[in-house]
Amino acid sequence: MRILAIETSCDDTAAAVLDNDRVLSSVISSQIDLHKEWGGVVPDLAKRAHQERIIPVIVEALKRSKLKQNPPLTPPSKKEGGLDFFLENIIDVIAVTVGPGLAPALAVGVNTAKELAIKYNKKMVAVNHIEGHILSNWVKNSKGLPERKIELPGLVLTVSGGHTKIIKVGQTQGSAYTKFVYEVVGETMDDAAGEALDKASKLLGLGYPGGPVIERLALRGDKNFLPLPHSLADKKILDYSFSGLKTSFYYQIKDWSKDRIGKNLGNLAASFQEAVFEQLLRKYKLAIEKYQPKSLLACGGVMANLELRKRLRQLAKEVGLPIYMPVKKWLNTDNAAMIGVAGYYRAMRGEYVEEIEELDREPRARI
Ligand code: KG4
Ligand code: ZN
């Protein structure tokens, strides 16, 4: 089954082509440069950029995929670059993110996918963005690697700019095709972890996105420099809260001179990052003890952070469980390859969109 996957839920315009769960091509056009000066994603700017980029990104993904087709596919030269040839000859199914995400941004992907599905008479699957992040751990390259045998039930730590959740993932017994079942066992009550890092970065004048800058600065800082609260100390609570951290951080440095902040950027970044990671790991460990999963998994943009990956590996060792994280850095942050894999499992179960004209975005979709 050949799948064209489309993702536009936030500030990345992305498309990928898959052969079942194998990724033949993945193209991501980031809008960071557009949103940077505003310190966060501006929905209308994102919408306009998605509109400008979506077709070129799809064409590029289709073109790149032809190199990996077996046998290699050579379009007649006069049609080279056109959507027609590729969609008619390669694609069986179109998968698109319907939510959760920014409504104006989601609309661009959903509408484009619908237009293409109708014009070229393709089947469609609607994909939940968080399921996509979870299944980024099931993504394979064009050679079918890595071959992972992930034992379920597993416990997934999902940490991105929009979500922070601990999710139990299992499989229904006896079904012919894999059906994943999800249960959210903990989630943030206010900001997401990535959002907290982005806000701290903005406060320090470091721009958007904050996670990567804070990671870099934290390498040369003292994580014990600034005392920050250990939020939600109650061990029965598996939820997260990051707004208290942000407030405490703000009040402690609000009267500092620019010079003092500048001299302590590393220390401030390290302290804030530590407070976020400490809470992420503390609650995740409690959830592991409570649910006794067979495997640990992590996903989402913040998982691109090497320090967090190291700490999670240590935790997995401590509790004696295998841990799976996306194998490539770009698979942590938003991409369409993960949407394609989620779409593949849905399509295998025959969960196609019934009335394509009626398909709508779901900005507040839950997993
Ligand atoms: O998954 P993602 O691309 O988009 C959402 O679905 O939200 O995640 C984006 C988030 C941003 O908050 C960004 O600051 C954070 O992931 N992020 C990182 C790193 N790279 C991206 N956080 C910490 N360390 C990183 N290296
Ligand atoms: Zn995401």
mmCIF file of C-alpha atoms and ligand atoms in Angstrom:
data_model
loop_
_atom_site.group_PDB
_atom_site.id
_atom_site.type_symbol
_atom_site.label_atom_id
_atom_site.label_comp_id
_atom_site.label_asym_id
_atom_site.label_seq_id
_atom_site.Cartn_x
_atom_site.Cartn_y
_atom_site.Cartn_z
ATOM 1 C CA MET A 1 0.000 0.000 0.000
ATOM 2 C CA ARG A 2 1.409 3.378 -1.039
ATOM 3 C CA ILE A 3 0.489 6.243 1.225
ATOM 4 C CA LEU A 4 0.815 10.007 0.802
ATOM 5 C CA ALA A 5 0.792 11.575 4.288
ATOM 6 C CA ILE A 6 0.171 15.256 4.993
ATOM 7 C CA GLU A 7 0.786 17.151 8.259
ATOM 8 C CA THR A 8 0.057 20.858 8.911
ATOM 9 C CA SER A 9 -1.121 20.956 12.538
ATOM 10 C CA CYS A 10 1.297 23.635 13.739
ATOM 11 C CA ASP A 11 4.257 25.349 12.074
ATOM 12 C CA ASP A 12 5.717 22.580 9.920
ATOM 13 C CA THR A 13 4.387 21.930 6.422
ATOM 14 C CA ALA A 14 5.146 18.256 5.905
ATOM 15 C CA ALA A 15 4.493 15.453 3.441
ATOM 16 C CA ALA A 16 5.783 11.894 3.206
ATOM 17 C CA VAL A 17 5.389 8.896 0.928
ATOM 18 C CA LEU A 18 5.304 5.424 2.467
ATOM 19 C CA ASP A 19 5.158 1.862 1.279
ATOM 20 C CA ASN A 20 3.161 0.344 4.152
ATOM 21 C CA ASP A 21 5.128 1.383 7.272
ATOM 22 C CA ARG A 22 8.323 2.065 5.293
ATOM 23 C CA VAL A 23 9.145 5.698 4.606
ATOM 24 C CA LEU A 24 10.242 6.304 1.008
ATOM 25 C CA SER A 25 10.499 10.072 1.401
ATOM 26 C CA SER A 26 9.770 12.756 3.983
ATOM 27 C CA VAL A 27 9.826 16.501 3.386
ATOM 28 C CA ILE A 28 9.439 19.118 6.137
ATOM 29 C CA SER A 29 9.262 22.844 5.507
ATOM 30 C CA SER A 30 9.752 24.563 8.849
ATOM 31 C CA GLN A 31 8.265 27.993 9.494
ATOM 32 C CA ILE A 32 10.546 28.822 12.420
ATOM 33 C CA ASP A 33 11.976 31.871 10.646
ATOM 34 C CA LEU A 34 8.480 33.298 10.200
ATOM 35 C CA HIS A 35 7.374 32.931 13.808
ATOM 36 C CA LYS A 36 10.691 33.527 15.550
ATOM 37 C CA GLU A 37 10.280 37.281 15.928
ATOM 38 C CA TRP A 38 6.861 36.835 17.584
ATOM 39 C CA GLY A 39 8.192 34.419 20.208
ATOM 40 C CA GLY A 40 5.662 31.734 19.248
ATOM 41 C CA VAL A 41 3.471 30.449 16.446
ATOM 42 C CA VAL A 42 1.071 33.015 14.929
ATOM 43 C CA PRO A 43 -1.898 30.980 13.559
ATOM 44 C CA ASP A 44 -2.711 33.222 10.571
ATOM 45 C CA LEU A 45 0.910 33.428 9.472
ATOM 46 C CA ALA A 46 1.115 29.649 9.773
ATOM 47 C CA LYS A 47 -2.008 29.235 7.650
ATOM 48 C CA ARG A 48 -0.695 31.451 4.872
ATOM 49 C CA ALA A 49 2.685 29.721 4.841
ATOM 50 C CA HIS A 50 1.042 26.278 4.743
ATOM 51 C CA GLN A 51 -1.086 27.422 1.787
ATOM 52 C CA GLU A 52 1.979 28.610 -0.114
ATOM 53 C CA ARG A 53 4.080 25.554 0.638
ATOM 54 C CA ILE A 54 1.794 22.551 0.772
ATOM 55 C CA ILE A 55 1.700 21.646 -2.934
ATOM 56 C CA PRO A 56 5.459 22.158 -3.527
ATOM 57 C CA VAL A 57 6.172 20.068 -0.405
ATOM 58 C CA ILE A 58 3.874 17.262 -1.598
ATOM 59 C CA VAL A 59 5.400 17.316 -5.100
ATOM 60 C CA GLU A 60 8.885 17.177 -3.609
ATOM 61 C CA ALA A 61 7.979 14.202 -1.397
ATOM 62 C CA LEU A 62 6.453 12.379 -4.380
ATOM 63 C CA LYS A 63 9.496 13.107 -6.565
ATOM 64 C CA ARG A 64 11.970 11.974 -3.937
ATOM 65 C CA SER A 65 10.021 8.782 -3.309
ATOM 66 C CA LYS A 66 10.427 7.649 -6.894
ATOM 67 C CA LEU A 67 14.109 6.963 -6.264
ATOM 68 C CA LYS A 68 13.175 4.432 -3.611
ATOM 69 C CA GLN A 69 10.387 2.744 -5.543
ATOM 70 C CA ASN A 70 10.999 -0.858 -6.440
ATOM 71 C CA PRO A 71 11.271 -1.170 -9.421
ATOM 72 C CA PRO A 72 12.388 2.475 -9.795
ATOM 73 C CA LEU A 73 9.696 4.597 -11.334
ATOM 74 C CA THR A 74 10.563 6.946 -14.178
ATOM 75 C CA PRO A 75 7.881 9.460 -15.094
ATOM 76 C CA PRO A 76 7.662 10.575 -18.723
ATOM 77 C CA SER A 77 9.856 13.657 -18.794
ATOM 78 C CA LYS A 78 7.194 16.125 -19.863
ATOM 79 C CA LYS A 79 5.149 15.306 -16.789
ATOM 80 C CA GLU A 80 8.158 15.432 -14.463
ATOM 81 C CA GLY A 81 7.270 17.565 -11.465
ATOM 82 C CA GLY A 82 3.528 17.301 -11.933
ATOM 83 C CA LEU A 83 1.181 15.937 -9.307
ATOM 84 C CA ASP A 84 -0.829 14.028 -11.909
ATOM 85 C CA PHE A 85 1.693 11.377 -12.783
ATOM 86 C CA PHE A 86 2.684 10.579 -9.223
ATOM 87 C CA LEU A 87 -0.776 10.533 -7.737
ATOM 88 C CA GLU A 88 -2.134 8.433 -10.578
ATOM 89 C CA ASN A 89 0.745 5.960 -10.587
ATOM 90 C CA ILE A 90 2.054 5.689 -7.050
ATOM 91 C CA ILE A 91 -0.480 6.529 -4.391
ATOM 92 C CA ASP A 92 -3.291 4.325 -3.044
ATOM 93 C CA VAL A 93 -4.250 6.202 0.110
ATOM 94 C CA ILE A 94 -3.982 9.765 1.420
ATOM 95 C CA ALA A 95 -3.490 10.169 5.199
ATOM 96 C CA VAL A 96 -3.911 13.558 6.845
ATOM 97 C CA THR A 97 -3.677 15.006 10.355
ATOM 98 C CA VAL A 98 -7.133 16.195 11.433
ATOM 99 C CA GLY A 99 -6.171 17.278 14.976
ATOM 100 C CA PRO A 100 -5.363 18.249 17.611
ATOM 101 C CA GLY A 101 -3.640 21.442 16.503
ATOM 102 C CA LEU A 102 -4.179 25.001 15.339
ATOM 103 C CA ALA A 103 -7.505 25.224 13.499
ATOM 104 C CA PRO A 104 -6.391 27.491 10.599
ATOM 105 C CA ALA A 105 -3.244 25.400 10.088
ATOM 106 C CA LEU A 106 -5.073 22.048 10.179
ATOM 107 C CA ALA A 107 -7.596 23.332 7.639
ATOM 108 C CA VAL A 108 -4.912 23.707 4.964
ATOM 109 C CA GLY A 109 -3.763 20.083 5.212
ATOM 110 C CA VAL A 110 -7.277 18.679 5.487
ATOM 111 C CA ASN A 111 -8.618 20.695 2.537
ATOM 112 C CA THR A 112 -5.641 19.879 0.324
ATOM 113 C CA ALA A 113 -5.906 16.170 1.149
ATOM 114 C CA LYS A 114 -9.631 16.199 0.395
ATOM 115 C CA GLU A 115 -9.154 17.975 -2.945
ATOM 116 C CA LEU A 116 -6.471 15.510 -4.013
ATOM 117 C CA ALA A 117 -8.453 12.468 -2.845
ATOM 118 C CA ILE A 118 -11.516 13.606 -4.787
ATOM 119 C CA LYS A 119 -9.639 14.640 -7.920
ATOM 120 C CA TYR A 120 -7.555 11.461 -8.146
ATOM 121 C CA ASN A 121 -10.141 9.130 -6.669
ATOM 122 C CA LYS A 122 -8.053 7.963 -3.700
ATOM 123 C CA LYS A 123 -9.100 6.563 -0.351
ATOM 124 C CA MET A 124 -8.482 8.704 2.718
ATOM 125 C CA VAL A 125 -7.614 8.121 6.365
ATOM 126 C CA ALA A 126 -7.902 10.722 9.125
ATOM 127 C CA VAL A 127 -5.053 10.692 11.642
ATOM 128 C CA ASN A 128 -4.790 11.987 15.195
ATOM 129 C CA HIS A 129 -1.585 13.996 15.641
ATOM 130 C CA ILE A 130 -0.773 12.487 19.050
ATOM 131 C CA GLU A 131 -1.231 8.958 17.712
ATOM 132 C CA GLY A 132 1.207 9.994 14.985
ATOM 133 C CA HIS A 133 3.790 11.029 17.590
ATOM 134 C CA ILE A 134 3.340 7.730 19.463
ATOM 135 C CA LEU A 135 3.685 5.697 16.274
ATOM 136 C CA SER A 136 6.862 7.596 15.337
ATOM 137 C CA ASN A 137 8.403 4.707 17.254
ATOM 138 C CA TRP A 138 7.051 2.296 14.636
ATOM 139 C CA VAL A 139 8.432 4.207 11.624
ATOM 140 C CA LYS A 140 10.786 2.202 9.379
ATOM 141 C CA ASN A 141 13.144 3.397 6.675
ATOM 142 C CA SER A 142 12.871 2.230 3.066
ATOM 143 C CA LYS A 143 14.866 -0.903 3.935
ATOM 144 C CA GLY A 144 12.475 -1.823 6.726
ATOM 145 C CA LEU A 145 14.768 -0.801 9.594
ATOM 146 C CA PRO A 146 14.790 -0.676 12.555
ATOM 147 C CA GLU A 147 13.026 -3.959 13.177
ATOM 148 C CA ARG A 148 11.573 -3.369 16.597
ATOM 149 C CA LYS A 149 9.576 -5.902 18.548
ATOM 150 C CA ILE A 150 7.898 -3.543 20.980
ATOM 151 C CA GLU A 151 6.184 -5.481 23.749
ATOM 152 C CA LEU A 152 2.853 -4.067 24.800
ATOM 153 C CA PRO A 153 1.327 -2.759 27.003
ATOM 154 C CA GLY A 154 3.821 0.044 26.967
ATOM 155 C CA LEU A 155 3.875 3.395 28.671
ATOM 156 C CA VAL A 156 4.520 6.386 26.417
ATOM 157 C CA LEU A 157 5.863 9.740 27.530
ATOM 158 C CA THR A 158 4.649 12.275 24.955
ATOM 159 C CA VAL A 159 6.351 15.644 25.277
ATOM 160 C CA SER A 160 5.932 18.339 22.683
ATOM 161 C CA GLY A 161 5.091 22.005 22.365
ATOM 162 C CA GLY A 162 1.377 21.248 22.551
ATOM 163 C CA HIS A 163 1.152 18.135 24.728
ATOM 164 C CA THR A 164 2.592 16.492 27.786
ATOM 165 C CA LYS A 165 0.959 13.166 28.484
ATOM 166 C CA ILE A 166 1.675 9.731 29.880
ATOM 167 C CA ILE A 167 -0.250 7.254 27.746
ATOM 168 C CA LYS A 168 -0.721 3.528 28.209
ATOM 169 C CA VAL A 169 -0.636 1.822 24.848
ATOM 170 C CA GLY A 170 -1.936 -1.693 24.359
ATOM 171 C CA GLN A 171 -3.219 -3.856 21.565
ATOM 172 C CA THR A 172 -6.603 -5.507 21.190
ATOM 173 C CA GLN A 173 -6.366 -9.272 21.310
ATOM 174 C CA GLY A 174 -7.395 -11.452 18.434
ATOM 175 C CA SER A 175 -7.867 -8.802 15.758
ATOM 176 C CA ALA A 176 -6.358 -9.667 12.386
ATOM 177 C CA TYR A 177 -4.689 -6.282 12.081
ATOM 178 C CA THR A 178 -2.934 -4.392 14.827
ATOM 179 C CA LYS A 179 -5.301 -2.131 16.688
ATOM 180 C CA PHE A 180 -3.635 0.077 19.227
ATOM 181 C CA VAL A 181 -5.621 1.178 22.241
ATOM 182 C CA TYR A 182 -4.668 4.234 24.213
ATOM 183 C CA GLU A 183 -5.396 5.370 27.737
ATOM 184 C CA VAL A 184 -4.155 8.727 29.005
ATOM 185 C CA VAL A 185 -3.020 8.149 32.608
ATOM 186 C CA GLY A 186 -1.464 11.564 33.235
ATOM 187 C CA GLU A 187 -1.338 14.913 31.461
ATOM 188 C CA THR A 188 -0.490 18.514 31.982
ATOM 189 C CA MET A 189 -3.054 20.649 33.725
ATOM 190 C CA ASP A 190 -1.686 23.854 32.191
ATOM 191 C CA ASP A 191 1.328 24.366 29.899
ATOM 192 C CA ALA A 192 3.014 21.613 27.916
ATOM 193 C CA ALA A 193 6.693 20.943 28.695
ATOM 194 C CA GLY A 194 7.845 22.324 25.317
ATOM 195 C CA GLU A 195 5.631 25.362 25.781
ATOM 196 C CA ALA A 196 7.225 25.996 29.197
ATOM 197 C CA LEU A 197 10.702 25.841 27.631
ATOM 198 C CA ASP A 198 9.536 28.173 24.848
ATOM 199 C CA LYS A 199 8.151 30.675 27.395
ATOM 200 C CA ALA A 200 11.306 30.616 29.520
ATOM 201 C CA SER A 201 13.328 31.211 26.377
ATOM 202 C CA LYS A 202 11.171 34.180 25.440
ATOM 203 C CA LEU A 203 11.623 35.608 28.938
ATOM 204 C CA LEU A 204 15.382 35.356 28.535
ATOM 205 C CA GLY A 205 15.179 37.025 25.118
ATOM 206 C CA LEU A 206 16.341 33.858 23.348
ATOM 207 C CA GLY A 207 13.523 33.488 20.847
ATOM 208 C CA TYR A 208 11.483 30.590 19.448
ATOM 209 C CA PRO A 209 11.628 27.619 19.632
ATOM 210 C CA GLY A 210 13.118 27.629 23.110
ATOM 211 C CA GLY A 211 13.928 23.944 23.612
ATOM 212 C CA PRO A 212 17.006 23.723 21.388
ATOM 213 C CA VAL A 213 18.536 27.057 22.615
ATOM 214 C CA ILE A 214 17.959 26.148 26.240
ATOM 215 C CA GLU A 215 19.493 22.711 25.634
ATOM 216 C CA ARG A 216 22.617 24.298 24.176
ATOM 217 C CA LEU A 217 23.025 26.927 26.898
ATOM 218 C CA ALA A 218 22.288 24.436 29.678
ATOM 219 C CA LEU A 219 25.386 22.444 28.699
ATOM 220 C CA ARG A 220 27.572 25.116 30.273
ATOM 221 C CA GLY A 221 25.345 26.026 33.219
ATOM 222 C CA ASP A 222 24.761 25.008 36.839
ATOM 223 C CA LYS A 223 21.384 23.287 37.165
ATOM 224 C CA ASN A 224 21.250 24.064 40.893
ATOM 225 C CA PHE A 225 21.781 27.791 40.373
ATOM 226 C CA LEU A 226 18.161 28.911 40.727
ATOM 227 C CA PRO A 227 15.826 27.109 43.163
ATOM 228 C CA LEU A 228 12.588 26.179 41.381
ATOM 229 C CA PRO A 229 9.577 24.338 42.832
ATOM 230 C CA HIS A 230 9.074 20.575 42.516
ATOM 231 C CA SER A 231 5.472 20.933 41.360
ATOM 232 C CA LEU A 232 2.716 18.472 42.349
ATOM 233 C CA ALA A 233 4.693 16.626 45.015
ATOM 234 C CA ASP A 234 1.709 14.365 45.831
ATOM 235 C CA LYS A 235 2.734 10.881 44.705
ATOM 236 C CA LYS A 236 -0.819 9.889 43.852
ATOM 237 C CA ILE A 237 -0.991 12.530 41.115
ATOM 238 C CA LEU A 238 0.359 11.478 37.720
ATOM 239 C CA ASP A 239 -0.505 14.799 36.072
ATOM 240 C CA TYR A 240 1.892 17.594 35.267
ATOM 241 C CA SER A 241 1.926 21.321 35.921
ATOM 242 C CA PHE A 242 4.525 23.676 34.510
ATOM 243 C CA SER A 243 2.923 27.075 35.030
ATOM 244 C CA GLY A 244 4.188 27.352 38.647
ATOM 245 C CA LEU A 245 7.744 26.861 37.419
ATOM 246 C CA LYS A 246 7.338 29.595 34.864
ATOM 247 C CA THR A 247 5.885 32.026 37.428
ATOM 248 C CA SER A 248 8.603 31.320 39.974
ATOM 249 C CA PHE A 249 11.248 31.726 37.284
ATOM 250 C CA TYR A 250 9.729 35.035 36.183
ATOM 251 C CA TYR A 251 9.526 36.532 39.693
ATOM 252 C CA GLN A 252 13.048 35.503 40.613
ATOM 253 C CA ILE A 253 14.657 37.239 37.631
ATOM 254 C CA LYS A 254 12.245 40.046 36.795
ATOM 255 C CA ASP A 255 14.327 42.763 38.508
ATOM 256 C CA TRP A 256 17.642 41.539 37.174
ATOM 257 C CA SER A 257 19.608 43.766 34.832
ATOM 258 C CA LYS A 258 20.167 42.635 31.247
ATOM 259 C CA ASP A 259 23.827 42.287 32.068
ATOM 260 C CA ARG A 260 23.208 39.959 35.012
ATOM 261 C CA ILE A 261 20.841 37.814 32.945
ATOM 262 C CA GLY A 262 23.341 37.751 30.075
ATOM 263 C CA LYS A 263 26.138 36.585 32.387
ATOM 264 C CA ASN A 264 23.977 33.831 33.816
ATOM 265 C CA LEU A 265 22.210 32.545 30.687
ATOM 266 C CA GLY A 266 23.782 29.100 31.013
ATOM 267 C CA ASN A 267 22.860 28.808 34.709
ATOM 268 C CA LEU A 268 19.300 30.011 34.127
ATOM 269 C CA ALA A 269 18.770 27.693 31.159
ATOM 270 C CA ALA A 270 20.208 24.720 33.074
ATOM 271 C CA SER A 271 18.058 25.412 36.144
ATOM 272 C CA PHE A 272 14.830 25.760 34.182
ATOM 273 C CA GLN A 273 15.491 22.754 31.988
ATOM 274 C CA GLU A 274 16.332 20.678 35.052
ATOM 275 C CA ALA A 275 13.067 21.647 36.768
ATOM 276 C CA VAL A 276 11.068 20.612 33.681
ATOM 277 C CA PHE A 277 12.927 17.324 33.230
ATOM 278 C CA GLU A 278 12.850 16.504 36.952
ATOM 279 C CA GLN A 279 9.057 16.681 36.897
ATOM 280 C CA LEU A 280 8.758 14.798 33.591
ATOM 281 C CA LEU A 281 10.820 11.911 34.967
ATOM 282 C CA ARG A 282 9.390 11.896 38.503
ATOM 283 C CA LYS A 283 5.792 11.490 37.319
ATOM 284 C CA TYR A 284 6.738 9.042 34.582
ATOM 285 C CA LYS A 285 8.509 6.862 37.155
ATOM 286 C CA LEU A 286 5.421 6.889 39.384
ATOM 287 C CA ALA A 287 3.307 5.829 36.402
ATOM 288 C CA ILE A 288 5.736 2.973 35.611
ATOM 289 C CA GLU A 289 5.480 1.743 39.190
ATOM 290 C CA LYS A 290 1.699 1.914 39.078
ATOM 291 C CA TYR A 291 1.058 0.372 35.632
ATOM 292 C CA GLN A 292 3.990 -2.053 35.364
ATOM 293 C CA PRO A 293 4.311 -1.833 31.549
ATOM 294 C CA LYS A 294 6.406 -4.243 29.460
ATOM 295 C CA SER A 295 8.146 -1.444 27.597
ATOM 296 C CA LEU A 296 8.808 2.283 27.789
ATOM 297 C CA LEU A 297 8.401 4.671 24.874
ATOM 298 C CA ALA A 298 8.928 8.381 24.377
ATOM 299 C CA CYS A 299 8.052 10.802 21.600
ATOM 300 C CA GLY A 300 7.420 14.452 20.721
ATOM 301 C CA GLY A 301 9.589 17.473 19.978
ATOM 302 C CA VAL A 302 11.164 17.753 23.434
ATOM 303 C CA MET A 303 12.509 14.209 23.034
ATOM 304 C CA ALA A 304 15.031 15.648 20.571
ATOM 305 C CA ASN A 305 16.862 16.792 23.714
ATOM 306 C CA LEU A 306 19.964 14.673 24.335
ATOM 307 C CA GLU A 307 20.005 15.250 28.089
ATOM 308 C CA LEU A 308 16.390 14.080 28.401
ATOM 309 C CA ARG A 309 17.121 11.035 26.246
ATOM 310 C CA LYS A 310 20.091 10.160 28.473
ATOM 311 C CA ARG A 311 18.050 10.539 31.639
ATOM 312 C CA LEU A 312 15.245 8.378 30.240
ATOM 313 C CA ARG A 313 17.719 5.656 29.309
ATOM 314 C CA GLN A 314 19.038 5.766 32.882
ATOM 315 C CA LEU A 315 15.514 5.455 34.235
ATOM 316 C CA ALA A 316 14.797 2.487 31.935
ATOM 317 C CA LYS A 317 17.933 0.783 33.188
ATOM 318 C CA GLU A 318 16.931 1.432 36.772
ATOM 319 C CA VAL A 319 13.503 -0.164 36.309
ATOM 320 C CA GLY A 320 14.841 -2.932 34.022
ATOM 321 C CA LEU A 321 12.676 -2.184 30.964
ATOM 322 C CA PRO A 322 13.455 -1.615 27.272
ATOM 323 C CA ILE A 323 13.023 1.962 26.094
ATOM 324 C CA TYR A 324 12.154 3.102 22.574
ATOM 325 C CA MET A 325 12.598 6.611 21.238
ATOM 326 C CA PRO A 326 12.387 7.867 17.643
ATOM 327 C CA VAL A 327 15.594 6.907 15.854
ATOM 328 C CA LYS A 328 16.105 10.174 13.983
ATOM 329 C CA LYS A 329 16.034 13.678 15.382
ATOM 330 C CA TRP A 330 13.469 14.808 12.802
ATOM 331 C CA LEU A 331 11.101 12.037 13.852
ATOM 332 C CA ASN A 332 10.699 13.645 17.293
ATOM 333 C CA THR A 333 9.441 16.975 16.008
ATOM 334 C CA ASP A 334 6.457 17.304 13.684
ATOM 335 C CA ASN A 335 6.699 15.313 10.452
ATOM 336 C CA ALA A 336 4.420 13.454 8.044
ATOM 337 C CA ALA A 337 6.216 10.087 8.191
ATOM 338 C CA MET A 338 4.661 9.382 11.597
ATOM 339 C CA ILE A 339 1.254 10.401 10.220
ATOM 340 C CA GLY A 340 1.769 7.958 7.354
ATOM 341 C CA VAL A 341 2.515 5.077 9.736
ATOM 342 C CA ALA A 342 -0.563 5.860 11.846
ATOM 343 C CA GLY A 343 -2.522 6.058 8.568
ATOM 344 C CA TYR A 344 -1.118 2.698 7.471
ATOM 345 C CA TYR A 345 -2.419 0.909 10.570
ATOM 346 C CA ARG A 346 -5.813 2.559 10.153
ATOM 347 C CA ALA A 347 -5.989 1.649 6.482
ATOM 348 C CA MET A 348 -5.030 -1.974 7.245
ATOM 349 C CA ARG A 349 -8.080 -2.121 9.474
ATOM 350 C CA GLY A 350 -10.240 -0.605 6.751
ATOM 351 C CA GLU A 351 -10.850 2.594 8.705
ATOM 352 C CA TYR A 352 -11.233 4.848 5.682
ATOM 353 C CA VAL A 353 -13.060 8.161 5.676
ATOM 354 C CA GLU A 354 -16.593 7.374 4.500
ATOM 355 C CA GLU A 355 -17.732 10.758 3.239
ATOM 356 C CA ILE A 356 -14.644 12.602 2.059
ATOM 357 C CA GLU A 357 -16.564 15.861 1.421
ATOM 358 C CA GLU A 358 -17.710 15.828 5.048
ATOM 359 C CA LEU A 359 -14.266 15.364 6.619
ATOM 360 C CA ASP A 360 -13.410 18.273 8.915
ATOM 361 C CA ARG A 361 -10.456 19.275 11.082
ATOM 362 C CA GLU A 362 -10.699 18.537 14.815
ATOM 363 C CA PRO A 363 -8.526 21.140 16.593
ATOM 364 C CA ARG A 364 -9.397 19.720 20.020
ATOM 365 C CA ALA A 365 -9.303 16.027 19.169
ATOM 366 C CA ARG A 366 -8.300 13.720 22.019
ATOM 367 C CA ILE A 367 -6.355 10.535 21.641
HETATM 368 O O1 KG4 B 1 6.381 17.887 18.447
HETATM 369 P P1 KG4 B 1 6.660 19.308 18.097
HETATM 370 O O2 KG4 B 1 7.488 19.569 16.856
HETATM 371 O O3 KG4 B 1 5.338 20.118 17.897
HETATM 372 C C1 KG4 B 1 4.174 19.936 18.667
HETATM 373 O O4 KG4 B 1 3.381 19.003 18.343
HETATM 374 O O5 KG4 B 1 4.044 20.702 19.625
HETATM 375 O O6 KG4 B 1 7.359 19.969 19.380
HETATM 376 C C2 KG4 B 1 7.835 21.281 19.388
HETATM 377 C C3 KG4 B 1 8.420 21.559 20.764
HETATM 378 C C4 KG4 B 1 8.788 23.029 21.005
HETATM 379 O O7 KG4 B 1 8.229 23.437 22.228
HETATM 380 C C5 KG4 B 1 10.315 23.002 21.059
HETATM 381 O O8 KG4 B 1 10.854 23.985 21.915
HETATM 382 C C6 KG4 B 1 10.575 21.605 21.583
HETATM 383 O O9 KG4 B 1 9.607 20.788 20.975
HETATM 384 N N1 KG4 B 1 11.918 21.136 21.235
HETATM 385 C C7 KG4 B 1 12.877 20.845 22.135
HETATM 386 C C8 KG4 B 1 14.037 20.505 21.392
HETATM 387 N N2 KG4 B 1 13.731 20.572 20.059
HETATM 388 C C9 KG4 B 1 12.420 20.956 19.984
HETATM 389 N N3 KG4 B 1 12.858 20.883 23.474
HETATM 390 C C10 KG4 B 1 14.003 20.550 24.115
HETATM 391 N N4 KG4 B 1 15.150 20.233 23.488
HETATM 392 C C11 KG4 B 1 15.218 20.182 22.131
HETATM 393 N N5 KG4 B 1 16.345 19.861 21.520
HETATM 394 ZN ZN ZN B 2 3.555 17.488 17.356
#
